[in-house]
Coordinates of C-alpha atoms in Angstrom, one line a residue:
M12 CA -38.1 -24.8 -165.4
S13 CA -36.3 -23.5 -162.3
D14 CA -34.7 -20.1 -161.8
P15 CA -30.9 -20.2 -162.1
Y16 CA -28.9 -20.0 -158.8
L17 CA -27.4 -16.6 -158.2
P18 CA -24.3 -16.7 -156.0
G19 CA -23.9 -14.2 -153.3
S20 CA -25.6 -13.3 -150.0
L21 CA -28.4 -11.1 -149.0
I22 CA -26.6 -10.3 -145.8
N23 CA -23.6 -8.1 -146.5
S24 CA -21.7 -5.3 -144.7
Q25 CA -23.9 -2.6 -146.2
L26 CA -27.0 -4.3 -144.8
I27 CA -25.4 -4.6 -141.4
A28 CA -24.4 -0.9 -141.5
S29 CA -27.9 0.0 -142.3
L30 CA -29.3 -2.2 -139.6
A31 CA -26.9 -0.7 -137.0
A32 CA -27.8 2.9 -138.1
R33 CA -31.5 2.3 -137.9
T34 CA -31.2 0.5 -134.6
A35 CA -29.2 3.3 -133.1
L36 CA -31.6 6.0 -134.3
E37 CA -34.5 4.1 -132.8
T38 CA -32.8 4.0 -129.4
P39 CA -34.0 6.6 -126.9
G40 CA -31.3 9.2 -126.2
V41 CA -29.6 9.0 -129.6
L42 CA -30.0 12.3 -131.5
R43 CA -28.2 11.4 -134.7
L44 CA -25.3 9.6 -136.4
E45 CA -22.1 11.7 -136.5
P46 CA -20.4 11.4 -139.9
T47 CA -16.7 12.2 -139.6
L48 CA -14.1 13.4 -142.1
E49 CA -12.1 10.3 -141.3
G50 CA -15.1 8.1 -142.3
F51 CA -15.7 10.0 -145.5
L52 CA -12.0 9.7 -146.5
A53 CA -12.0 6.0 -145.6
R54 CA -15.0 5.5 -147.8
L55 CA -13.1 6.8 -150.8
G56 CA -10.3 4.3 -150.1
P57 CA -9.5 0.7 -151.2
A58 CA -12.5 -0.8 -149.4
A59 CA -14.9 1.2 -151.7
L60 CA -13.1 -0.3 -154.7
R61 CA -13.4 -3.9 -153.3
S62 CA -17.1 -3.5 -152.7
L63 CA -17.6 -2.4 -156.3
R64 CA -15.6 -5.4 -157.5
H65 CA -17.4 -7.9 -155.3
P66 CA -20.9 -6.5 -154.6
G67 CA -22.4 -9.9 -153.6
S68 CA -19.6 -10.8 -151.3
Q69 CA -20.5 -11.3 -147.6
D70 CA -16.9 -10.6 -146.4
G71 CA -15.8 -7.0 -146.4
S72 CA -16.3 -3.5 -144.9
Y73 CA -18.8 -0.8 -145.5
R74 CA -18.6 2.8 -144.2
H75 CA -21.3 5.4 -144.4
D76 CA -22.3 8.5 -142.3
G77 CA -20.9 7.5 -138.9
V78 CA -21.3 3.7 -139.3
T79 CA -18.6 1.1 -140.3
A80 CA -19.6 -2.5 -140.6
T81 CA -17.2 -5.3 -141.3
I82 CA -18.0 -8.9 -141.9
N83 CA -15.2 -11.5 -141.8
D84 CA -15.7 -15.3 -141.6
G85 CA -19.4 -15.0 -140.5
T86 CA -18.7 -12.4 -137.8
A87 CA -20.1 -8.9 -138.0
R88 CA -18.3 -6.0 -136.3
V89 CA -19.7 -2.5 -136.1
D90 CA -18.2 1.0 -135.2
L91 CA -20.8 3.7 -134.7
D92 CA -20.4 7.4 -134.1
I93 CA -23.3 9.1 -132.5
A94 CA -24.6 12.2 -130.8
T95 CA -26.6 11.7 -127.6
D96 CA -29.3 13.7 -125.7
I97 CA -28.0 15.5 -122.6
A98 CA -31.1 14.4 -120.8
Y99 CA -29.9 10.7 -120.9
T100 CA -26.8 9.2 -119.4
A101 CA -24.4 8.7 -122.2
L102 CA -23.0 5.4 -120.9
T103 CA -26.6 4.0 -120.6
V104 CA -27.4 5.1 -124.1
A105 CA -24.2 3.5 -125.5
E106 CA -24.9 0.3 -123.7
A107 CA -28.5 0.1 -125.0
V108 CA -27.4 0.8 -128.6
Q109 CA -24.6 -1.8 -128.3
Q110 CA -27.0 -4.5 -126.9
R111 CA -29.8 -3.8 -129.5
I112 CA -27.3 -4.0 -132.4
H113 CA -25.9 -7.2 -131.0
E114 CA -29.4 -8.7 -130.8
N115 CA -30.3 -7.6 -134.3
I116 CA -27.1 -8.9 -135.9
S117 CA -27.7 -12.3 -134.2
H118 CA -31.1 -12.4 -136.1
T119 CA -29.3 -12.2 -139.4
G120 CA -27.5 -15.5 -138.9
L121 CA -24.1 -13.8 -138.4
T122 CA -22.2 -13.9 -135.2
P123 CA -22.0 -10.5 -133.5
G124 CA -18.4 -9.4 -133.0
R125 CA -17.2 -6.3 -131.3
I126 CA -19.6 -3.4 -131.4
H127 CA -17.9 -0.1 -130.6
I128 CA -20.1 3.0 -129.9
H129 CA -18.3 6.3 -130.1
I130 CA -20.1 9.3 -128.5
L131 CA -18.8 12.3 -130.3
S132 CA -21.3 14.8 -128.9
I133 CA -23.7 15.2 -126.0
E134 CA -26.2 18.1 -126.4
P135 CA -29.7 19.1 -125.7
R136 CA -32.4 17.8 -128.0
P137 CA -33.3 20.5 -130.6
E138 CA -36.7 22.1 -130.1

């Protein structure tokens, strides 16, 4: 007897957000993600209710601690708020993060869309 088919997808906006966050934090020059009040308030809005109603849906948005991931028609878009190390050139760090996220999204079978990296702070690495 075979297992019943379960509709849904393993690749959703929450997974893409997690992938983007992990990728950013593994990139040299990134100190941390920068959660914003705007992101927190947006997480409490209608998108949160939609994700509760359709947890297996591939289309939709997910926001958490400085990362917003949106999947629409097989295309994943990411907005990421980060703090960078002053010892690195901010533009170089942002480009590296953007490229690495693009590559990782392409491995999921989704088409990478726009990937916006917002540098909210540049500071020395804590001792």
